[in-house]
mmCIF file of C-alpha atoms and ligand atoms in Angstrom:
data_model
loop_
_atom_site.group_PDB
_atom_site.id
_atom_site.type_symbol
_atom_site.label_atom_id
_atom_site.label_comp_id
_atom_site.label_asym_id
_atom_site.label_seq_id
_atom_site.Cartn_x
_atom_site.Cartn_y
_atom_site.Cartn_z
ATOM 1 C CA UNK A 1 0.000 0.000 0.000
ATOM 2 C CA UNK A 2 1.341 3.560 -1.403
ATOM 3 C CA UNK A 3 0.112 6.301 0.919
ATOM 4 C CA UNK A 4 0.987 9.628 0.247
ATOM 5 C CA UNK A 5 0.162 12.626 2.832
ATOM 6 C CA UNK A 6 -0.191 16.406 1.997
ATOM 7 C CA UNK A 7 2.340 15.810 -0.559
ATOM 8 C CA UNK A 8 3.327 19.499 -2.111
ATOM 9 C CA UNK A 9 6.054 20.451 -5.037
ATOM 10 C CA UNK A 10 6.844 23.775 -6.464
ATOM 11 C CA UNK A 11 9.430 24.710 -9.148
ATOM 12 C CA UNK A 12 11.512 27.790 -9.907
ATOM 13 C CA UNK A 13 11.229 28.807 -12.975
ATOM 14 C CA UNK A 14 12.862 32.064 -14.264
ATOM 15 C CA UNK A 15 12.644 33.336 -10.938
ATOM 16 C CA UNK A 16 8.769 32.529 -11.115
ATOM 17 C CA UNK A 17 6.632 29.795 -9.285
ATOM 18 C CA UNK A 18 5.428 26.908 -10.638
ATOM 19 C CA UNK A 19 2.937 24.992 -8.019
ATOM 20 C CA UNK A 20 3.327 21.435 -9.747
ATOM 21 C CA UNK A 21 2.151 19.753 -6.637
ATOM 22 C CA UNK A 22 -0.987 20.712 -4.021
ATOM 23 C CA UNK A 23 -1.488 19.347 -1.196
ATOM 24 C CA UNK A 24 -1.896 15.582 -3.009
ATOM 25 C CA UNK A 25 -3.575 12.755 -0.909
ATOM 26 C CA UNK A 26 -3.739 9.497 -2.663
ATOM 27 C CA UNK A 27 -3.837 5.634 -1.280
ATOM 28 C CA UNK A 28 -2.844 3.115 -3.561
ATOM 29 C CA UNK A 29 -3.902 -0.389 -2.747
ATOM 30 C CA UNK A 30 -1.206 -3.334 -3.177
ATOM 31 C CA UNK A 31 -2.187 -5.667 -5.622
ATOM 32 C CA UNK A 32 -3.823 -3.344 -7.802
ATOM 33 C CA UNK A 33 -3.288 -0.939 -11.596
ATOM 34 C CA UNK A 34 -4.076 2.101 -10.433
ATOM 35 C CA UNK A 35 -4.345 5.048 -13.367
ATOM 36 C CA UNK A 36 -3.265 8.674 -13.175
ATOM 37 C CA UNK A 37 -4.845 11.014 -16.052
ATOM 38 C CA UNK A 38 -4.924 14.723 -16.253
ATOM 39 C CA UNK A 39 -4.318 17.300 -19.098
ATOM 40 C CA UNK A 40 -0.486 17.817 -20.093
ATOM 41 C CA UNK A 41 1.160 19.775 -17.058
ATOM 42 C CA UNK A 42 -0.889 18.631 -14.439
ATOM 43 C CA UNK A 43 1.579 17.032 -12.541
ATOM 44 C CA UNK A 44 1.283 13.461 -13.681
ATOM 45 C CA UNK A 45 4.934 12.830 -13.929
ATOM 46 C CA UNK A 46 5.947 15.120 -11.139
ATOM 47 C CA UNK A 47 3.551 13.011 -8.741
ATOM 48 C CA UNK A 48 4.792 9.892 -10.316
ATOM 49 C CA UNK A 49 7.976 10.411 -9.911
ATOM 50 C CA UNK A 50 7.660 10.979 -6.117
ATOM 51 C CA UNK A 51 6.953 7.930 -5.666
ATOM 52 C CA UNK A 52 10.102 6.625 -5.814
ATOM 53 C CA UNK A 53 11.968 9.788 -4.934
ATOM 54 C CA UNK A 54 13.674 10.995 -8.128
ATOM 55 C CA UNK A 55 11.546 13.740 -7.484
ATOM 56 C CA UNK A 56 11.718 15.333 -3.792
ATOM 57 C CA UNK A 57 8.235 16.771 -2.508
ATOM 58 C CA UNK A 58 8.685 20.271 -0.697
ATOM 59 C CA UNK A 59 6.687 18.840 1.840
ATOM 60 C CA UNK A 60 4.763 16.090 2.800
ATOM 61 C CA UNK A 61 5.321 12.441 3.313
ATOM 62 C CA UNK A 62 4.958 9.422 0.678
ATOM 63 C CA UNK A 63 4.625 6.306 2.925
ATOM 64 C CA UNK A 64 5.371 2.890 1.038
ATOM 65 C CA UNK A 65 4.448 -0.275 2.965
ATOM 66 C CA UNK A 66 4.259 2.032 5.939
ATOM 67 C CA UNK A 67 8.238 3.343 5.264
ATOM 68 C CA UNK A 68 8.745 7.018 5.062
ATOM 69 C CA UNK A 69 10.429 7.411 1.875
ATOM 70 C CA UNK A 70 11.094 10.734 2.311
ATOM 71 C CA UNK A 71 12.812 10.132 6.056
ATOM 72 C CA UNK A 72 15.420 7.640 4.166
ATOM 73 C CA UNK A 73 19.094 8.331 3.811
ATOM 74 C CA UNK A 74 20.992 7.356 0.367
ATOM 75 C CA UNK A 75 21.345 3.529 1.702
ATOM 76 C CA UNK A 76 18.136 3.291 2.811
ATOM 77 C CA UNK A 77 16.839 5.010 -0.667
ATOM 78 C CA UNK A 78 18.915 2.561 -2.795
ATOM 79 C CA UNK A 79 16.945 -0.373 -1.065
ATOM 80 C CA UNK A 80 13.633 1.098 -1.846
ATOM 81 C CA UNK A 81 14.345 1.848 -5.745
ATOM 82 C CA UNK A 82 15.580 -1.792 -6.378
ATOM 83 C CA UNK A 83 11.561 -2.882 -5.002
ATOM 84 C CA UNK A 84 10.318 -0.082 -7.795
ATOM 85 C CA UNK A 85 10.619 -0.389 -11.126
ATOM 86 C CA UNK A 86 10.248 2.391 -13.925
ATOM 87 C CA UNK A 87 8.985 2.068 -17.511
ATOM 88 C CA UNK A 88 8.920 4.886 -19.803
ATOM 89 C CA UNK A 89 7.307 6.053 -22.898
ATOM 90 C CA UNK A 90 10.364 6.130 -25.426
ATOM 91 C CA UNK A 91 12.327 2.857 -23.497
ATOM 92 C CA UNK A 92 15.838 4.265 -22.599
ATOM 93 C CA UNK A 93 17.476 1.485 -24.119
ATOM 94 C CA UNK A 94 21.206 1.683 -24.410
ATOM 95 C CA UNK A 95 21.578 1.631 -28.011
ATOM 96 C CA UNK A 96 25.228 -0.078 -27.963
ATOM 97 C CA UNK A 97 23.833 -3.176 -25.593
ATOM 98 C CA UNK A 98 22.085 -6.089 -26.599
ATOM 99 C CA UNK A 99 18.183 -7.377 -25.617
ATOM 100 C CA UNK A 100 19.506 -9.577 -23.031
ATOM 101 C CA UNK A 101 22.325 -7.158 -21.834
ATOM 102 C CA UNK A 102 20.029 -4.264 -21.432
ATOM 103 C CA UNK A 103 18.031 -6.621 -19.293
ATOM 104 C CA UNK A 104 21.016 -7.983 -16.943
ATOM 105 C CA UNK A 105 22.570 -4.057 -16.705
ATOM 106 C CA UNK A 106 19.601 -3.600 -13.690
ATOM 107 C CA UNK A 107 20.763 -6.350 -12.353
ATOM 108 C CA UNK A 108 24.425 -5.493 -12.681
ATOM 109 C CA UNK A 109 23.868 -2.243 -10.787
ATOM 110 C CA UNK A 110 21.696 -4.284 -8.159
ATOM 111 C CA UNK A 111 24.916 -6.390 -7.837
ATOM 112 C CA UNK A 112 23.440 -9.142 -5.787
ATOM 113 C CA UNK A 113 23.875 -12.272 -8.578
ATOM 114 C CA UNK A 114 26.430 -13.943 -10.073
ATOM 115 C CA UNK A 115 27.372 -14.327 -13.747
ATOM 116 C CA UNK A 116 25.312 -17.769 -13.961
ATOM 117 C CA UNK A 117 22.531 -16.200 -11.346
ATOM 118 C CA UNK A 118 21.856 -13.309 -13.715
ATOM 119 C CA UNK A 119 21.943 -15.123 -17.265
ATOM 120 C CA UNK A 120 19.386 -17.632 -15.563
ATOM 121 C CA UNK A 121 17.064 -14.214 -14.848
ATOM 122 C CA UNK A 122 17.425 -12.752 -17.597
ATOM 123 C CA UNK A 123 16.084 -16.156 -19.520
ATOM 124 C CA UNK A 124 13.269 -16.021 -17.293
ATOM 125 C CA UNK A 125 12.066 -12.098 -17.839
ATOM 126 C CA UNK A 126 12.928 -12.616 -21.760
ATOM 127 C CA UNK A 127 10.219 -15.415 -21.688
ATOM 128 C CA UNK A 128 7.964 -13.552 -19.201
ATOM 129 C CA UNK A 129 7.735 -10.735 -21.587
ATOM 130 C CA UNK A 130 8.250 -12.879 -25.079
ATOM 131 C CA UNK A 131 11.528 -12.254 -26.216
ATOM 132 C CA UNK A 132 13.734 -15.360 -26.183
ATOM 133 C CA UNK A 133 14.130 -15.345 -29.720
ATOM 134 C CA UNK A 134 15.187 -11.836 -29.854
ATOM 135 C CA UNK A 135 17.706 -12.120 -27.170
ATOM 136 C CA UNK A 136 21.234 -11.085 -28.984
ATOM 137 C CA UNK A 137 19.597 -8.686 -31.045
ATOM 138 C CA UNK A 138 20.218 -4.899 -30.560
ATOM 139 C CA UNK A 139 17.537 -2.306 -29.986
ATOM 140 C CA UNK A 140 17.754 -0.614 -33.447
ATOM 141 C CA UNK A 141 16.454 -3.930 -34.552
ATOM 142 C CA UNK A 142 13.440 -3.769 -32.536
ATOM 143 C CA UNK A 143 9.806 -3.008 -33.118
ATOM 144 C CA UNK A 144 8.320 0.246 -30.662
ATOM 145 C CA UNK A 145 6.499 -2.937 -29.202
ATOM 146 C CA UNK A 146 9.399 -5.409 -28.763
ATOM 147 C CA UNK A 147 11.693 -2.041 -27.280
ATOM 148 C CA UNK A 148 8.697 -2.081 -24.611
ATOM 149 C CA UNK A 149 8.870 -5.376 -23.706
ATOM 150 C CA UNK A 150 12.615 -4.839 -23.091
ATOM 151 C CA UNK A 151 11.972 -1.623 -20.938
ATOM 152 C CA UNK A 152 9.148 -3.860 -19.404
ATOM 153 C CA UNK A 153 11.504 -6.720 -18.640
ATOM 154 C CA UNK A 154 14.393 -4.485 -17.200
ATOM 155 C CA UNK A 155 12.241 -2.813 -14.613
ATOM 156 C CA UNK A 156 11.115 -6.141 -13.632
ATOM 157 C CA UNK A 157 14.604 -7.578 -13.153
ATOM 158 C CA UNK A 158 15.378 -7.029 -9.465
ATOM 159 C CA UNK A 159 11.789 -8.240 -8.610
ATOM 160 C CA UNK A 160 9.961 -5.287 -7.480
ATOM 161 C CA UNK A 161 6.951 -4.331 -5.160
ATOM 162 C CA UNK A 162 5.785 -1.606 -7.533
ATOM 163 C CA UNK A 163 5.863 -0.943 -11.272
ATOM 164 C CA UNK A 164 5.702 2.816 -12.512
ATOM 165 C CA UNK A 165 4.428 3.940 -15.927
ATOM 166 C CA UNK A 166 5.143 6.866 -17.472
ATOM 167 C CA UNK A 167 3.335 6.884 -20.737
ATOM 168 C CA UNK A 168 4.431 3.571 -21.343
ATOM 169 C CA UNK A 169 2.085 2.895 -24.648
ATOM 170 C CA UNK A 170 1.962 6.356 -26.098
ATOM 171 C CA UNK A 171 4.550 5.397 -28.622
ATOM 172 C CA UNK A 172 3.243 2.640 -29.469
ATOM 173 C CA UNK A 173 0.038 1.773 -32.453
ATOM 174 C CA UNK A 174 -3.399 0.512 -30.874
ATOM 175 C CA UNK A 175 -2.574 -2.979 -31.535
ATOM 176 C CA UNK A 176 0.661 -2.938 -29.959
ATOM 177 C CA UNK A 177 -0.505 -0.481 -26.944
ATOM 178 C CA UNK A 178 -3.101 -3.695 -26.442
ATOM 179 C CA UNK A 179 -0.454 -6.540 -26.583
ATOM 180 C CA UNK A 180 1.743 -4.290 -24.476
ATOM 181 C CA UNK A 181 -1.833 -3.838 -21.851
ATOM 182 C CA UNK A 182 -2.496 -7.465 -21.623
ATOM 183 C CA UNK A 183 1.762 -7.793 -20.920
ATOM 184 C CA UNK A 184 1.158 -5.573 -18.217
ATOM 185 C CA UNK A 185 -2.158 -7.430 -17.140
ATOM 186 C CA UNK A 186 -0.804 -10.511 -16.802
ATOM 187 C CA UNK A 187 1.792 -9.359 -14.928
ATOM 188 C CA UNK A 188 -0.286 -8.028 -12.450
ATOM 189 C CA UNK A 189 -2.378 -10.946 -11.920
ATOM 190 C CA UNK A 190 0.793 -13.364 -11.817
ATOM 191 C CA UNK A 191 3.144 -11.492 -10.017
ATOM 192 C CA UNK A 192 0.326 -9.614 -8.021
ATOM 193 C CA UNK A 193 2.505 -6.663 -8.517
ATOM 194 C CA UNK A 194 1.412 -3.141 -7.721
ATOM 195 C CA UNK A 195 1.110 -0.968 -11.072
ATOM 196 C CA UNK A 196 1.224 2.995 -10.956
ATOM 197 C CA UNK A 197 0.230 4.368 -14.332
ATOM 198 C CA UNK A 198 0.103 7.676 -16.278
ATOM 199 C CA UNK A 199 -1.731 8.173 -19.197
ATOM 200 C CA UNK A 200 -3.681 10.794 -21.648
ATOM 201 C CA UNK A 201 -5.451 7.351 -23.211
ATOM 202 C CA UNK A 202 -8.636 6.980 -21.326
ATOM 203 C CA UNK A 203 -8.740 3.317 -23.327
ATOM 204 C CA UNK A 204 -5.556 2.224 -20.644
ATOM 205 C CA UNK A 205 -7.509 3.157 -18.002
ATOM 206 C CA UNK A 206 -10.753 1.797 -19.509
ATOM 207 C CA UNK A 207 -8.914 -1.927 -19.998
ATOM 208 C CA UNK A 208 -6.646 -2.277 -17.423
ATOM 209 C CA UNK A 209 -6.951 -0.123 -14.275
ATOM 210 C CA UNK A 210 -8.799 -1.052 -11.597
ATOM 211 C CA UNK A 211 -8.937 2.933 -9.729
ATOM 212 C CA UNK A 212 -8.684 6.109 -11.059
ATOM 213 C CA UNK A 213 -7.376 9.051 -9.973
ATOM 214 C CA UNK A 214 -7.948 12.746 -11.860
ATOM 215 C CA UNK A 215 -5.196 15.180 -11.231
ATOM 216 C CA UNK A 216 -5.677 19.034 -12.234
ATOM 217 C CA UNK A 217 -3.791 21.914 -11.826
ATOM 218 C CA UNK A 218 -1.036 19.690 -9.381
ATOM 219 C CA UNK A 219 -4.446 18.427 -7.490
ATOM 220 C CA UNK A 220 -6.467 15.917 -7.228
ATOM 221 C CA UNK A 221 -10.050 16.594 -8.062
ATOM 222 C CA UNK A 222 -11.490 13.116 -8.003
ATOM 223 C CA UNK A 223 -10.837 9.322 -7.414
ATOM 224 C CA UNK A 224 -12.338 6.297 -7.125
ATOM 225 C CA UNK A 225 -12.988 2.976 -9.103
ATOM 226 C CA UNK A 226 -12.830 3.274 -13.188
ATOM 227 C CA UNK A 227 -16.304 1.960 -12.893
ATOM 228 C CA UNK A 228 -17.539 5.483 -10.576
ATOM 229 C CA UNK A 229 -15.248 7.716 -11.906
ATOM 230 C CA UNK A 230 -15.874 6.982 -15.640
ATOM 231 C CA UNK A 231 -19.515 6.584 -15.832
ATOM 232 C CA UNK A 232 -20.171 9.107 -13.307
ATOM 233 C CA UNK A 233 -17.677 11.876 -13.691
ATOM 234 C CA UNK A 234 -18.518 14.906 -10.582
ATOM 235 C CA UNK A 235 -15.632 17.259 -11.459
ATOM 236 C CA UNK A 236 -15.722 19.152 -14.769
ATOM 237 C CA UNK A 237 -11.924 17.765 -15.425
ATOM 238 C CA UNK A 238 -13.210 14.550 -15.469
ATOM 239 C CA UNK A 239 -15.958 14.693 -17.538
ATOM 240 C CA UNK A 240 -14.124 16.709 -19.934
ATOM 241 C CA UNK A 241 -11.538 13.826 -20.490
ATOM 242 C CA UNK A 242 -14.107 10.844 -20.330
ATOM 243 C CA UNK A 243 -16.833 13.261 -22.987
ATOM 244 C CA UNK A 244 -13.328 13.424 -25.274
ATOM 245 C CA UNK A 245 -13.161 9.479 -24.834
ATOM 246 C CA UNK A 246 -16.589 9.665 -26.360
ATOM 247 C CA UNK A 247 -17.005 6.173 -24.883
ATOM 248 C CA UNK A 248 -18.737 6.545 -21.775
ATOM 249 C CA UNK A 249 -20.827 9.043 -20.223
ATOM 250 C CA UNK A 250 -23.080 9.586 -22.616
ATOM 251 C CA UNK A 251 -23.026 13.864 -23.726
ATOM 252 C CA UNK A 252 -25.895 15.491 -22.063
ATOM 253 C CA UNK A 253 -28.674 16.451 -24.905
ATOM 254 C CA UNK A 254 -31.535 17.592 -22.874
ATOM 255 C CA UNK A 255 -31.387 20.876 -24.479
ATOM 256 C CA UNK A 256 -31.854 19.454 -27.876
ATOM 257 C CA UNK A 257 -34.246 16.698 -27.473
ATOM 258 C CA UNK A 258 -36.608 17.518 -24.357
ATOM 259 C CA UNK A 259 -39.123 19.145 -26.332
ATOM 260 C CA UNK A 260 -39.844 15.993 -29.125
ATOM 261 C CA UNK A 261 -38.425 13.508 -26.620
ATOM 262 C CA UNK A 262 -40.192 13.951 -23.382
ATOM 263 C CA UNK A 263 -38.146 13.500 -20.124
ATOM 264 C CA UNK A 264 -34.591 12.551 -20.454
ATOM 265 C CA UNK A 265 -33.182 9.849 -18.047
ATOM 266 C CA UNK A 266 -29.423 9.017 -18.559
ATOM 267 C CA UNK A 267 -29.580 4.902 -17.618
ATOM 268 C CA UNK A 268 -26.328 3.221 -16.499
ATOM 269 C CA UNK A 269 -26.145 -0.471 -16.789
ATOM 270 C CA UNK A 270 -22.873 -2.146 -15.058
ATOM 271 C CA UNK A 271 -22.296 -6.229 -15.314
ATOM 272 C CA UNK A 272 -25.353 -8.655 -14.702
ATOM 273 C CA UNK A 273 -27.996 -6.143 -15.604
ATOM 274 C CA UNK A 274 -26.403 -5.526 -19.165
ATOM 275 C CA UNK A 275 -27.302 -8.638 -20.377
ATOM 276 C CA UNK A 276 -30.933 -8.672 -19.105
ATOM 277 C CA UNK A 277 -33.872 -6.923 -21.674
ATOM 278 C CA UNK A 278 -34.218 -4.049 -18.659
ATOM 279 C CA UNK A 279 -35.668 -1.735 -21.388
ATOM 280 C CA UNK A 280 -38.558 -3.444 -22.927
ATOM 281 C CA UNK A 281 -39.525 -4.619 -19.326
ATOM 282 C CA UNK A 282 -40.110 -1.096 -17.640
ATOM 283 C CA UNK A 283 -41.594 -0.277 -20.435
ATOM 284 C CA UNK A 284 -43.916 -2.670 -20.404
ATOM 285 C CA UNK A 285 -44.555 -2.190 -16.563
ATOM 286 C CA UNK A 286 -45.287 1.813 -17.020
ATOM 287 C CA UNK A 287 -47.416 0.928 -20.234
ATOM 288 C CA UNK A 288 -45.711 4.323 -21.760
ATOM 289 C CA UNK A 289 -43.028 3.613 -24.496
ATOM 290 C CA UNK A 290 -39.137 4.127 -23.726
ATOM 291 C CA UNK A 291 -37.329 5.999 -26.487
ATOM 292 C CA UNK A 292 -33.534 5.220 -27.096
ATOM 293 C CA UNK A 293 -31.817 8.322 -28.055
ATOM 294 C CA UNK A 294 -27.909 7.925 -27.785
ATOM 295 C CA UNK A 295 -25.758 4.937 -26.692
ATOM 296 C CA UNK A 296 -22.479 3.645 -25.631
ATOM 297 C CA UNK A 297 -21.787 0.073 -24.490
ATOM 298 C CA UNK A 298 -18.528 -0.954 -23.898
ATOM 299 C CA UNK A 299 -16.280 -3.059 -21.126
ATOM 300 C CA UNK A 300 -14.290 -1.243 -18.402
ATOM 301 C CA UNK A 301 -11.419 -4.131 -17.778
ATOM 302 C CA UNK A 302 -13.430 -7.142 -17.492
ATOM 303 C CA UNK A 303 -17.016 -5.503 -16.387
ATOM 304 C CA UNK A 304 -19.449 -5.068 -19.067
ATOM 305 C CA UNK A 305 -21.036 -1.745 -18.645
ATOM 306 C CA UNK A 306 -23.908 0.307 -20.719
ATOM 307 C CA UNK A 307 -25.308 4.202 -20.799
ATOM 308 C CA UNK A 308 -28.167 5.162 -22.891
ATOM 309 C CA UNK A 309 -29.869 8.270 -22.421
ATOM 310 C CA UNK A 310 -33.552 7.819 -23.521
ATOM 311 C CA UNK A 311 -36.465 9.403 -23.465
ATOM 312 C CA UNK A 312 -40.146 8.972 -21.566
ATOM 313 C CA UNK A 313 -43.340 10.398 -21.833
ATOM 314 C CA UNK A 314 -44.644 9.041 -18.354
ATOM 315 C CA UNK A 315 -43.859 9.576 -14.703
ATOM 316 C CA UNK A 316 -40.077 9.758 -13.966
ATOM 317 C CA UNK A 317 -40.267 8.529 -9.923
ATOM 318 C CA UNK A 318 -42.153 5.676 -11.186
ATOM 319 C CA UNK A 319 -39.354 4.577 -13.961
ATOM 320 C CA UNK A 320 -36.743 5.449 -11.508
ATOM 321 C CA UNK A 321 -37.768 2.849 -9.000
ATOM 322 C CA UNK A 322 -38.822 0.277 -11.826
ATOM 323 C CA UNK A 323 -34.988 0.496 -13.061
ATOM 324 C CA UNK A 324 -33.952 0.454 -9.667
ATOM 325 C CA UNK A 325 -35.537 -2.663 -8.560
ATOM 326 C CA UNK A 326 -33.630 -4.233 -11.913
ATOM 327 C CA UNK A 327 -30.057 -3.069 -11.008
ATOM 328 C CA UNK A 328 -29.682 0.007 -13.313
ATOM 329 C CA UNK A 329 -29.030 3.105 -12.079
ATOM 330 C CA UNK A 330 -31.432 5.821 -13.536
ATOM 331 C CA UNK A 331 -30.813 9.807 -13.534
ATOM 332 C CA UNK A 332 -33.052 12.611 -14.187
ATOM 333 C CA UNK A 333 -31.412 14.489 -16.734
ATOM 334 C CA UNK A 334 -32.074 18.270 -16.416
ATOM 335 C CA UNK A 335 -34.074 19.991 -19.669
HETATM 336 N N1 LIG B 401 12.142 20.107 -13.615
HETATM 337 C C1 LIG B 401 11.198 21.052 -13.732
HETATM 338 N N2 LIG B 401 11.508 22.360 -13.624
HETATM 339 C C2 LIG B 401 10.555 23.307 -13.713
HETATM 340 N N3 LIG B 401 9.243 23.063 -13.920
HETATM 341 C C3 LIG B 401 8.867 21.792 -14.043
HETATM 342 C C4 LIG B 401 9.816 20.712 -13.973
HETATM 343 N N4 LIG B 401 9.146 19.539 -14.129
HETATM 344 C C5 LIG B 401 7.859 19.886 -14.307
HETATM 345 N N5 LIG B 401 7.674 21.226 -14.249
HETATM 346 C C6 LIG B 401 6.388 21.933 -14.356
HETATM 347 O O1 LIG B 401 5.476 21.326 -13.455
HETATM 348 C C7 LIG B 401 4.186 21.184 -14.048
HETATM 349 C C8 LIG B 401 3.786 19.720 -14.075
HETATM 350 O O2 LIG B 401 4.642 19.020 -14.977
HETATM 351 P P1 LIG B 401 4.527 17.446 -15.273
HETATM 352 O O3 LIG B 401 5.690 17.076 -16.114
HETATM 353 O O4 LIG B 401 4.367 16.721 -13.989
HETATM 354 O O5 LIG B 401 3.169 17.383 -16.119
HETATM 355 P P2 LIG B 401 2.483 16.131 -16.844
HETATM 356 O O6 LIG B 401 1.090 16.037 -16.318
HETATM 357 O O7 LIG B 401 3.343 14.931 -16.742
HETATM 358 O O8 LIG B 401 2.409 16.635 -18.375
HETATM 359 P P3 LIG B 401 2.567 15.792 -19.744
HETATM 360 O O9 LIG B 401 1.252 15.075 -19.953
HETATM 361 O O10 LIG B 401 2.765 16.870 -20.773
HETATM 362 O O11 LIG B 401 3.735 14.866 -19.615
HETATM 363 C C9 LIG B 401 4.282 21.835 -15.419
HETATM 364 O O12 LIG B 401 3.829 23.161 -15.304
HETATM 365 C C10 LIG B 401 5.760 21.785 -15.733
HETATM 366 O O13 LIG B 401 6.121 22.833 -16.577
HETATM 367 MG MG1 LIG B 402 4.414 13.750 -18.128
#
């Protein structure tokens, strides 16, 4: 478990100010992929990169596993950075090394293994992450993807707690970004590793994180599961990046559509209830027809979700409980 407390960072710039950090409160569950998004230069690296101390906080404390990070001297840092590992969007490979020997240079500069120690972990992270075959070859020779898998492998060598992401599929094309998700996935599940993530790609977040947090202006205006946070955005950051997504959260029409449409009701269906024929059933039950008027259905990791706003010539209270009763949340949408 990540905690961090009151966590503040300010830059000097020019002789100017530059709040990139306010007063940040965050808990990060072990076990879990928890997703940062904000707009570029909200902080997302900055806060990311407290975590493991490459970036100092001006004040406040980032507790990991209950250890004050920021109470450690350079020993006691050392320790703590070989348990976190860092993946970045554009790899850091050294160019002059091979696959394998970019792998075994982390564990090199851990310096607890032996020549025959190391090659047998780097075999095992080059077929964690796929890349036995590709072993002696040289990053130049390597798809965005394959470089990934490298970076991927490399931060994994010395076995951490906690795997950071900077941007770590923004390079990369959707089909990659997706083989590089279900990499990251999988490692997650098997290794139950802990998985900090940045992104601007609200489809990461949508397949892979489990929480959410939205960080504006060096705060953070909301968190919470993907499942809350997406489908029910409260702060006007949020539902600016999820309306962009155009996935979820269905736009508001009212204005448009109240007159020919009747009352507006924005229906969320998560799991269970998005299989089930919810629609033609209330409808049936209030005798007054239910109008479908704008739709997105989609998975958030492996929970199917749906949000339709329709329309309804009858009594809202009366709908509102009927969709209750079956599971589905139901708003009144505002004319
Ligand atoms: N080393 C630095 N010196 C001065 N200012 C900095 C430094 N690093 C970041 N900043 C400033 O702090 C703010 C937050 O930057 P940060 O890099 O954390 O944003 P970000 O959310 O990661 O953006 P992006 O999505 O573009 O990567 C910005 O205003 C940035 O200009
Ligand atoms: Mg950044």
């Amino acid at each position: 478990m990540i905690e961090l407390h009151h966590l503040n960072k300010t830059y000097q710039v020019d002789g100017r100010q530059v709040t990139a950090l306010q007063d940040i409160q965050l808990q990060i569950p072990a076990g879990q992929i928890f997703g940062i998004i904000g707009r570029s230069g909200a902080g997302k690296s900055t806060l990311l990169r407290t975590l493991n101390l490459l970036e100092r906080p001006d004040q406040g404390r980032v507790l990991i596993d209950g250890i004050d990070a920021t109470a450690l001297d350079q020993a006691g840092l050392r320790t703590l950075r070989q348990q976190i590992g860092m993946v970045f969007q554009h790899f850091n490979l050294l160019a002059h090394r091979t696959v394998a020997a970019n792998i075994r240079f982390a564990l090199e500069l851990a310096g607890e293994l032996d020549a025959s120690a190391m090659a047998a972990r780097v075999a095992e992270l080059l077929a964690l992450v796929g890349l036995t075959e590709q072993a002696q070859q040289y990053p130049a020779q390597l798809s965005g993807g394959q470089k990934q898998r490298v970076g991927i492998a490399r931060a994994l060598a010395n076995q951490p707690k906690l795997l950071l992401c900077d941007e770590a599929t923004s390079a990369l094309d959707p089909q990659t970004t997706q083989a590089i998700l279900q990499l990251l996935l999988d490692i997650n599940e098997r290794l139950g590793l802990t998985i900090v993530l940045i992104t601007h790609e609200m489809a990461v977040v949508r397949a892979i994180c489990d929480r959410v947090a939205v960080i504006d202006g060096g705060s953070i205006v909301e968190q919470g599961t993907v499942v809350d946070v997406f489908l029910h955005p409260q702060h006007a950051a949020s539902r600016n990046m999820v309306a962009e997504d155009g996935h979820a959260a269905v736009l508001d029409l009212a204005g448009k559509l109240h007159s020919v449409a009747g009352k507006l009701l924005r229906l969320t269906f998560v799991d269970a209830a998005t299989y089930e024929p919810v629609i033609a059933e209330v409808g049936q039950q209030l005798a007054s027809p239910i109008n479908i008027l704008q739709g997105s259905v989609g998975r958030i990791k492996d929970r199917p979700y749906g949000q339709l706003i329709v329309g309804l010539q009858g009594d809202v209270s009366a709908a509102q409980a009927a969709f209750a009763s079956r599971g589905v949340r139901c708003e009144a949408l505002a004319a």
